[in-house]
Amino acid sequence: MAVFSGTVRAHVESRFAIVASRWNPRIVDALVEGARRALIDHGVAEQAIDLVRVPGAWEIPVAAAKLAASPGHAAILALGCVVRGDTRHYEQVADGCSQGLMRVAVEFRLPVLNGVLAVEQHADAEARAGGKHGNKGEEVALAALEMVDLWRIL
C-alpha cells in the first residue's frame, strides 16, 4: 500500500497568506503572532508571509476566496475569534465562516486552514491564543506547512 504524507517543512518558493479579523484584537493578534512565529521558525522567510486584515470572521472566507483565485499562495491561514453572546448571531458567524472556508479550499483545491476560534467565553479564547491550550495560530501554521508539502507530493 502506498502511503502519502507531508512533513512540517518550508519550501523556498512557497508564500503564505494569513487572513485575520480585527474583531477581538487581543486574541487574534496573539493567533497571528503564533502563526507568524511558527512559519518563520520552520524556515519561511518573513517576506513570504502576507497578512490580510478584515473587519470580522464573517469577512474571512470572501477574502480567502479572493486570494485563492489569484495564484501566488501555497496556503491560506484563517484566524479570528467568535465569542458566544446572547443571540444566534454567534452561530451564524461561526458556522458560516467555517463552511465558507471549506468551500474555498475545495473549490480552489488549496489548503485553507481554519484557525477561527468559536468559543463560549473570552477565557476559552485566551486559553487557545497562547494560554494553557497552546496557540491555535501556531497549530494551523504547522498544518499549513504539512499540507503544502503534501500537495507537492500528490
mmCIF file of N, CA, C and O in Angstrom, residues 69-146:
data_model
loop_
_atom_site.group_PDB
_atom_site.id
_atom_site.type_symbol
_atom_site.label_atom_id
_atom_site.label_comp_id
_atom_site.label_asym_id
_atom_site.label_seq_id
_atom_site.Cartn_x
_atom_site.Cartn_y
_atom_site.Cartn_z
ATOM 1 N N ALA A 69 -8.163 32.829 -5.673
ATOM 2 C CA ALA A 69 -8.438 32.990 -7.103
ATOM 3 C C ALA A 69 -7.221 33.514 -7.860
ATOM 4 O O ALA A 69 -7.154 33.378 -9.078
ATOM 5 N N SER A 70 -6.289 34.095 -7.162
ATOM 6 C CA SER A 70 -5.067 34.600 -7.787
ATOM 7 C C SER A 70 -3.918 33.693 -7.391
ATOM 8 O O SER A 70 -3.720 33.437 -6.208
ATOM 9 N N PRO A 71 -3.160 33.208 -8.359
ATOM 10 C CA PRO A 71 -2.040 32.334 -7.991
ATOM 11 C C PRO A 71 -1.015 33.101 -7.162
ATOM 12 O O PRO A 71 -0.884 34.311 -7.282
ATOM 13 N N GLY A 72 -0.354 32.393 -6.300
ATOM 14 C CA GLY A 72 0.691 33.047 -5.524
ATOM 15 C C GLY A 72 0.848 32.516 -4.113
ATOM 16 O O GLY A 72 1.923 32.596 -3.544
ATOM 17 N N HIS A 73 -0.227 32.004 -3.545
ATOM 18 C CA HIS A 73 -0.126 31.493 -2.172
ATOM 19 C C HIS A 73 -0.262 29.973 -2.171
ATOM 20 O O HIS A 73 -1.145 29.428 -2.814
ATOM 21 N N ALA A 74 0.618 29.338 -1.432
ATOM 22 C CA ALA A 74 0.584 27.888 -1.305
ATOM 23 C C ALA A 74 -0.468 27.448 -0.299
ATOM 24 O O ALA A 74 -0.976 26.327 -0.368
ATOM 25 N N ALA A 75 -0.801 28.329 0.647
ATOM 26 C CA ALA A 75 -1.814 28.023 1.661
ATOM 27 C C ALA A 75 -2.332 29.331 2.246
ATOM 28 O O ALA A 75 -1.644 30.357 2.223
ATOM 29 N N ILE A 76 -3.546 29.256 2.762
ATOM 30 C CA ILE A 76 -4.176 30.397 3.417
ATOM 31 C C ILE A 76 -4.522 29.982 4.845
ATOM 32 O O ILE A 76 -5.122 28.930 5.062
ATOM 33 N N LEU A 77 -4.130 30.806 5.793
ATOM 34 C CA LEU A 77 -4.414 30.563 7.206
ATOM 35 C C LEU A 77 -5.463 31.572 7.644
ATOM 36 O O LEU A 77 -5.257 32.779 7.516
ATOM 37 N N ALA A 78 -6.597 31.094 8.115
ATOM 38 C CA ALA A 78 -7.685 31.952 8.575
ATOM 39 C C ALA A 78 -7.654 32.033 10.091
ATOM 40 O O ALA A 78 -7.680 31.003 10.769
ATOM 41 N N LEU A 79 -7.589 33.251 10.617
ATOM 42 C CA LEU A 79 -7.508 33.443 12.062
ATOM 43 C C LEU A 79 -8.529 34.469 12.519
ATOM 44 O O LEU A 79 -8.639 35.555 11.942
ATOM 45 N N GLY A 80 -9.276 34.121 13.541
ATOM 46 C CA GLY A 80 -10.276 35.017 14.096
ATOM 47 C C GLY A 80 -10.810 34.462 15.393
ATOM 48 O O GLY A 80 -10.360 33.412 15.874
ATOM 49 N N CYS A 81 -11.786 35.160 15.943
ATOM 50 C CA CYS A 81 -12.361 34.726 17.217
ATOM 51 C C CYS A 81 -13.809 35.180 17.298
ATOM 52 O O CYS A 81 -14.098 36.374 17.179
ATOM 53 N N VAL A 82 -14.701 34.213 17.492
ATOM 54 C CA VAL A 82 -16.122 34.485 17.660
ATOM 55 C C VAL A 82 -16.513 33.970 19.044
ATOM 56 O O VAL A 82 -16.294 32.795 19.352
ATOM 57 N N VAL A 83 -17.059 34.860 19.860
ATOM 58 C CA VAL A 83 -17.447 34.510 21.229
ATOM 59 C C VAL A 83 -18.966 34.508 21.314
ATOM 60 O O VAL A 83 -19.625 35.440 20.860
ATOM 61 N N ARG A 84 -19.506 33.432 21.908
ATOM 62 C CA ARG A 84 -20.968 33.317 22.053
ATOM 63 C C ARG A 84 -21.513 34.512 22.827
ATOM 64 O O ARG A 84 -20.946 34.937 23.814
ATOM 65 N N GLY A 85 -22.618 35.020 22.350
ATOM 66 C CA GLY A 85 -23.311 36.115 23.034
ATOM 67 C C GLY A 85 -24.717 35.680 23.391
ATOM 68 O O GLY A 85 -24.996 34.486 23.539
ATOM 69 N N ASP A 86 -25.594 36.638 23.483
ATOM 70 C CA ASP A 86 -26.970 36.361 23.888
ATOM 71 C C ASP A 86 -27.896 36.046 22.727
ATOM 72 O O ASP A 86 -29.073 35.760 22.935
ATOM 73 N N THR A 87 -27.389 36.107 21.497
ATOM 74 C CA THR A 87 -28.239 35.878 20.329
ATOM 75 C C THR A 87 -27.664 34.759 19.466
ATOM 76 O O THR A 87 -26.562 34.271 19.700
ATOM 77 N N ARG A 88 -28.403 34.389 18.421
ATOM 78 C CA ARG A 88 -27.951 33.363 17.475
ATOM 79 C C ARG A 88 -26.844 33.863 16.554
ATOM 80 O O ARG A 88 -26.282 33.087 15.788
ATOM 81 N N HIS A 89 -26.540 35.118 16.593
ATOM 82 C CA HIS A 89 -25.538 35.699 15.697
ATOM 83 C C HIS A 89 -24.215 34.926 15.760
ATOM 84 O O HIS A 89 -23.571 34.700 14.740
ATOM 85 N N TYR A 90 -23.824 34.508 16.935
ATOM 86 C CA TYR A 90 -22.593 33.732 17.122
ATOM 87 C C TYR A 90 -22.581 32.496 16.223
ATOM 88 O O TYR A 90 -21.604 32.218 15.532
ATOM 89 N N GLU A 91 -23.679 31.746 16.239
ATOM 90 C CA GLU A 91 -23.751 30.520 15.445
ATOM 91 C C GLU A 91 -23.720 30.816 13.960
ATOM 92 O O GLU A 91 -23.059 30.112 13.192
ATOM 93 N N GLN A 92 -24.423 31.853 13.544
ATOM 94 C CA GLN A 92 -24.427 32.212 12.127
ATOM 95 C C GLN A 92 -23.026 32.582 11.654
ATOM 96 O O GLN A 92 -22.579 32.129 10.601
ATOM 97 N N VAL A 93 -22.323 33.387 12.419
ATOM 98 C CA VAL A 93 -20.988 33.830 12.023
ATOM 99 C C VAL A 93 -19.995 32.669 12.074
ATOM 100 O O VAL A 93 -19.252 32.437 11.114
ATOM 101 N N ALA A 94 -19.970 31.930 13.171
ATOM 102 C CA ALA A 94 -19.004 30.841 13.310
ATOM 103 C C ALA A 94 -19.234 29.750 12.271
ATOM 104 O O ALA A 94 -18.286 29.307 11.607
ATOM 105 N N ASP A 95 -20.471 29.320 12.109
ATOM 106 C CA ASP A 95 -20.771 28.260 11.143
ATOM 107 C C ASP A 95 -20.567 28.739 9.707
ATOM 108 O O ASP A 95 -20.010 28.024 8.871
ATOM 109 N N GLY A 96 -21.019 29.957 9.412
ATOM 110 C CA GLY A 96 -20.859 30.495 8.070
ATOM 111 C C GLY A 96 -19.399 30.649 7.688
ATOM 112 O O GLY A 96 -19.005 30.333 6.556
ATOM 113 N N CYS A 97 -18.594 31.105 8.621
ATOM 114 C CA CYS A 97 -17.161 31.256 8.364
ATOM 115 C C CYS A 97 -16.521 29.902 8.093
ATOM 116 O O CYS A 97 -15.804 29.720 7.101
ATOM 117 N N SER A 98 -16.789 28.943 8.924
ATOM 118 C CA SER A 98 -16.220 27.603 8.761
ATOM 119 C C SER A 98 -16.639 26.975 7.434
ATOM 120 O O SER A 98 -15.801 26.438 6.690
ATOM 121 N N GLN A 99 -17.914 27.040 7.121
ATOM 122 C CA GLN A 99 -18.402 26.461 5.863
ATOM 123 C C GLN A 99 -17.832 27.206 4.659
ATOM 124 O O GLN A 99 -17.476 26.598 3.650
ATOM 125 N N GLY A 100 -17.720 28.518 4.768
ATOM 126 C CA GLY A 100 -17.146 29.313 3.688
ATOM 127 C C GLY A 100 -15.690 28.955 3.437
ATOM 128 O O GLY A 100 -15.257 28.834 2.287
ATOM 129 N N LEU A 101 -14.936 28.756 4.490
ATOM 130 C CA LEU A 101 -13.521 28.383 4.340
ATOM 131 C C LEU A 101 -13.386 27.014 3.677
ATOM 132 O O LEU A 101 -12.510 26.819 2.815
ATOM 133 N N MET A 102 -14.249 26.080 4.035
ATOM 134 C CA MET A 102 -14.200 24.767 3.406
ATOM 135 C C MET A 102 -14.528 24.867 1.918
ATOM 136 O O MET A 102 -13.893 24.214 1.087
ATOM 137 N N ARG A 103 -15.500 25.693 1.585
ATOM 138 C CA ARG A 103 -15.844 25.878 0.167
ATOM 139 C C ARG A 103 -14.660 26.443 -0.620
ATOM 140 O O ARG A 103 -14.401 26.019 -1.748
ATOM 141 N N VAL A 104 -13.954 27.402 -0.037
ATOM 142 C CA VAL A 104 -12.776 27.966 -0.710
ATOM 143 C C VAL A 104 -11.727 26.884 -0.919
ATOM 144 O O VAL A 104 -11.172 26.747 -2.018
ATOM 145 N N ALA A 105 -11.460 26.100 0.091
ATOM 146 C CA ALA A 105 -10.447 25.040 -0.014
ATOM 147 C C ALA A 105 -10.799 24.042 -1.106
ATOM 148 O O ALA A 105 -9.953 23.675 -1.930
ATOM 149 N N VAL A 106 -12.050 23.607 -1.131
ATOM 150 C CA VAL A 106 -12.466 22.598 -2.109
ATOM 151 C C VAL A 106 -12.533 23.199 -3.510
ATOM 152 O O VAL A 106 -12.037 22.605 -4.476
ATOM 153 N N GLU A 107 -13.113 24.379 -3.639
ATOM 154 C CA GLU A 107 -13.259 24.993 -4.965
ATOM 155 C C GLU A 107 -11.908 25.289 -5.607
ATOM 156 O O GLU A 107 -11.711 25.052 -6.796
ATOM 157 N N PHE A 108 -10.979 25.797 -4.825
ATOM 158 C CA PHE A 108 -9.691 26.197 -5.394
ATOM 159 C C PHE A 108 -8.597 25.139 -5.202
ATOM 160 O O PHE A 108 -7.467 25.347 -5.631
ATOM 161 N N ARG A 109 -8.952 24.025 -4.553
ATOM 162 C CA ARG A 109 -8.004 22.941 -4.301
ATOM 163 C C ARG A 109 -6.708 23.477 -3.682
ATOM 164 O O ARG A 109 -5.594 23.210 -4.140
ATOM 165 N N LEU A 110 -6.903 24.242 -2.623
ATOM 166 C CA LEU A 110 -5.816 24.930 -1.938
ATOM 167 C C LEU A 110 -5.964 24.695 -0.439
ATOM 168 O O LEU A 110 -7.086 24.776 0.078
ATOM 169 N N PRO A 111 -4.877 24.413 0.250
ATOM 170 C CA PRO A 111 -5.002 24.287 1.703
ATOM 171 C C PRO A 111 -5.469 25.605 2.332
ATOM 172 O O PRO A 111 -4.826 26.643 2.163
ATOM 173 N N VAL A 112 -6.603 25.544 3.003
ATOM 174 C CA VAL A 112 -7.141 26.677 3.747
ATOM 175 C C VAL A 112 -7.332 26.179 5.172
ATOM 176 O O VAL A 112 -8.161 25.302 5.419
ATOM 177 N N LEU A 113 -6.548 26.704 6.077
ATOM 178 C CA LEU A 113 -6.542 26.216 7.448
ATOM 179 C C LEU A 113 -7.429 27.095 8.318
ATOM 180 O O LEU A 113 -7.308 28.317 8.306
ATOM 181 N N ASN A 114 -8.313 26.468 9.062
ATOM 182 C CA ASN A 114 -9.288 27.179 9.875
ATOM 183 C C ASN A 114 -8.783 27.335 11.306
ATOM 184 O O ASN A 114 -8.844 26.405 12.105
ATOM 185 N N GLY A 115 -8.306 28.535 11.609
ATOM 186 C CA GLY A 115 -7.888 28.878 12.961
ATOM 187 C C GLY A 115 -8.809 29.915 13.568
ATOM 188 O O GLY A 115 -8.384 30.740 14.374
ATOM 189 N N VAL A 116 -10.075 29.889 13.161
ATOM 190 C CA VAL A 116 -11.062 30.824 13.707
ATOM 191 C C VAL A 116 -11.669 30.169 14.942
ATOM 192 O O VAL A 116 -12.369 29.159 14.841
ATOM 193 N N LEU A 117 -11.383 30.730 16.089
ATOM 194 C CA LEU A 117 -11.906 30.189 17.342
ATOM 195 C C LEU A 117 -13.390 30.495 17.456
ATOM 196 O O LEU A 117 -13.822 31.607 17.170
ATOM 197 N N ALA A 118 -14.158 29.522 17.878
ATOM 198 C CA ALA A 118 -15.581 29.698 18.187
ATOM 199 C C ALA A 118 -15.740 29.203 19.622
ATOM 200 O O ALA A 118 -15.724 27.997 19.875
ATOM 201 N N VAL A 119 -15.837 30.142 20.543
ATOM 202 C CA VAL A 119 -15.760 29.804 21.965
ATOM 203 C C VAL A 119 -16.969 30.323 22.738
ATOM 204 O O VAL A 119 -17.681 31.223 22.284
ATOM 205 N N GLU A 120 -17.153 29.757 23.912
ATOM 206 C CA GLU A 120 -18.256 30.157 24.779
ATOM 207 C C GLU A 120 -17.979 31.477 25.492
ATOM 208 O O GLU A 120 -18.887 32.266 25.722
ATOM 209 N N GLN A 121 -16.727 31.703 25.870
ATOM 210 C CA GLN A 121 -16.375 32.919 26.601
ATOM 211 C C GLN A 121 -14.926 33.299 26.318
ATOM 212 O O GLN A 121 -14.148 32.475 25.833
ATOM 213 N N HIS A 122 -14.586 34.550 26.644
ATOM 214 C CA HIS A 122 -13.245 35.046 26.337
ATOM 215 C C HIS A 122 -12.145 34.198 26.980
ATOM 216 O O HIS A 122 -11.073 34.032 26.395
ATOM 217 N N ALA A 123 -12.390 33.658 28.151
ATOM 218 C CA ALA A 123 -11.374 32.835 28.813
ATOM 219 C C ALA A 123 -11.020 31.616 27.962
ATOM 220 O O ALA A 123 -9.854 31.188 27.928
ATOM 221 N N ASP A 124 -12.006 31.058 27.261
ATOM 222 C CA ASP A 124 -11.741 29.923 26.362
ATOM 223 C C ASP A 124 -10.832 30.354 25.224
ATOM 224 O O ASP A 124 -9.941 29.607 24.804
ATOM 225 N N ALA A 125 -11.041 31.544 24.700
ATOM 226 C CA ALA A 125 -10.204 32.061 23.615
ATOM 227 C C ALA A 125 -8.781 32.313 24.113
ATOM 228 O O ALA A 125 -7.808 31.972 23.434
ATOM 229 N N GLU A 126 -8.663 32.902 25.285
ATOM 230 C CA GLU A 126 -7.335 33.176 25.851
ATOM 231 C C GLU A 126 -6.543 31.887 26.031
ATOM 232 O O GLU A 126 -5.340 31.853 25.788
ATOM 233 N N ALA A 127 -7.224 30.820 26.424
ATOM 234 C CA ALA A 127 -6.555 29.535 26.613
ATOM 235 C C ALA A 127 -6.023 28.971 25.304
ATOM 236 O O ALA A 127 -5.062 28.200 25.308
ATOM 237 N N ARG A 128 -6.623 29.372 24.182
ATOM 238 C CA ARG A 128 -6.222 28.853 22.870
ATOM 239 C C ARG A 128 -5.401 29.854 22.057
ATOM 240 O O ARG A 128 -5.058 29.593 20.914
ATOM 241 N N ALA A 129 -5.102 30.988 22.657
ATOM 242 C CA ALA A 129 -4.313 32.021 21.982
ATOM 243 C C ALA A 129 -3.037 32.287 22.764
ATOM 244 O O ALA A 129 -2.683 33.424 23.056
ATOM 245 N N GLY A 130 -2.363 31.198 23.136
ATOM 246 C CA GLY A 130 -1.115 31.310 23.884
ATOM 247 C C GLY A 130 -1.240 30.930 25.340
ATOM 248 O O GLY A 130 -0.279 31.019 26.095
ATOM 249 N N GLY A 131 -2.417 30.477 25.737
ATOM 250 C CA GLY A 131 -2.650 30.077 27.122
ATOM 251 C C GLY A 131 -2.445 28.590 27.335
ATOM 252 O O GLY A 131 -1.657 27.947 26.632
ATOM 253 N N LYS A 132 -3.193 28.021 28.267
ATOM 254 C CA LYS A 132 -2.969 26.633 28.678
ATOM 255 C C LYS A 132 -3.246 25.605 27.588
ATOM 256 O O LYS A 132 -2.806 24.474 27.677
ATOM 257 N N HIS A 133 -3.987 25.987 26.539
ATOM 258 C CA HIS A 133 -4.254 25.062 25.430
ATOM 259 C C HIS A 133 -3.382 25.360 24.213
ATOM 260 O O HIS A 133 -3.674 24.900 23.108
ATOM 261 N N GLY A 134 -2.319 26.125 24.404
ATOM 262 C CA GLY A 134 -1.404 26.423 23.311
ATOM 263 C C GLY A 134 -1.871 27.596 22.473
ATOM 264 O O GLY A 134 -2.611 28.454 22.945
ATOM 265 N N ASN A 135 -1.418 27.638 21.238
ATOM 266 C CA ASN A 135 -1.766 28.731 20.337
ATOM 267 C C ASN A 135 -2.273 28.138 19.033
ATOM 268 O O ASN A 135 -1.528 27.506 18.290
ATOM 269 N N LYS A 136 -3.562 28.333 18.765
ATOM 270 C CA LYS A 136 -4.187 27.789 17.553
ATOM 271 C C LYS A 136 -3.543 28.367 16.295
ATOM 272 O O LYS A 136 -3.489 27.693 15.266
ATOM 273 N N GLY A 137 -3.038 29.579 16.350
ATOM 274 C CA GLY A 137 -2.333 30.154 15.210
ATOM 275 C C GLY A 137 -1.103 29.345 14.856
ATOM 276 O O GLY A 137 -0.832 29.063 13.681
ATOM 277 N N GLU A 138 -0.364 28.946 15.862
ATOM 278 C CA GLU A 138 0.810 28.099 15.646
ATOM 279 C C GLU A 138 0.391 26.749 15.066
ATOM 280 O O GLU A 138 1.016 26.242 14.126
ATOM 281 N N GLU A 139 -0.669 26.172 15.603
ATOM 282 C CA GLU A 139 -1.139 24.872 15.121
ATOM 283 C C GLU A 139 -1.516 24.902 13.646
ATOM 284 O O GLU A 139 -1.152 24.008 12.891
ATOM 285 N N VAL A 140 -2.238 25.948 13.226
ATOM 286 C CA VAL A 140 -2.643 25.994 11.822
ATOM 287 C C VAL A 140 -1.458 26.288 10.918
ATOM 288 O O VAL A 140 -1.412 25.822 9.777
ATOM 289 N N ALA A 141 -0.472 27.024 11.408
ATOM 290 C CA ALA A 141 0.734 27.271 10.613
ATOM 291 C C ALA A 141 1.483 25.963 10.363
ATOM 292 O O ALA A 141 1.939 25.702 9.239
ATOM 293 N N LEU A 142 1.602 25.138 11.371
ATOM 294 C CA LEU A 142 2.277 23.849 11.207
ATOM 295 C C LEU A 142 1.489 22.945 10.266
ATOM 296 O O LEU A 142 2.072 22.262 9.417
ATOM 297 N N ALA A 143 0.167 22.961 10.396
ATOM 298 C CA ALA A 143 -0.672 22.176 9.480
ATOM 299 C C ALA A 143 -0.539 22.692 8.052
ATOM 300 O O ALA A 143 -0.519 21.905 7.101
ATOM 301 N N ALA A 144 -0.421 24.008 7.885
ATOM 302 C CA ALA A 144 -0.252 24.588 6.548
ATOM 303 C C ALA A 144 1.051 24.112 5.919
ATOM 304 O O ALA A 144 1.076 23.736 4.742
ATOM 305 N N LEU A 145 2.125 24.119 6.681
ATOM 306 C CA LEU A 145 3.405 23.633 6.157
ATOM 307 C C LEU A 145 3.300 22.178 5.718
ATOM 308 O O LEU A 145 3.795 21.798 4.650
ATOM 309 N N GLU A 146 2.654 21.366 6.539
ATOM 310 C CA GLU A 146 2.494 19.952 6.205
ATOM 311 C C GLU A 146 1.631 19.768 4.955
ATOM 312 O O GLU A 146 1.948 18.945 4.089
#
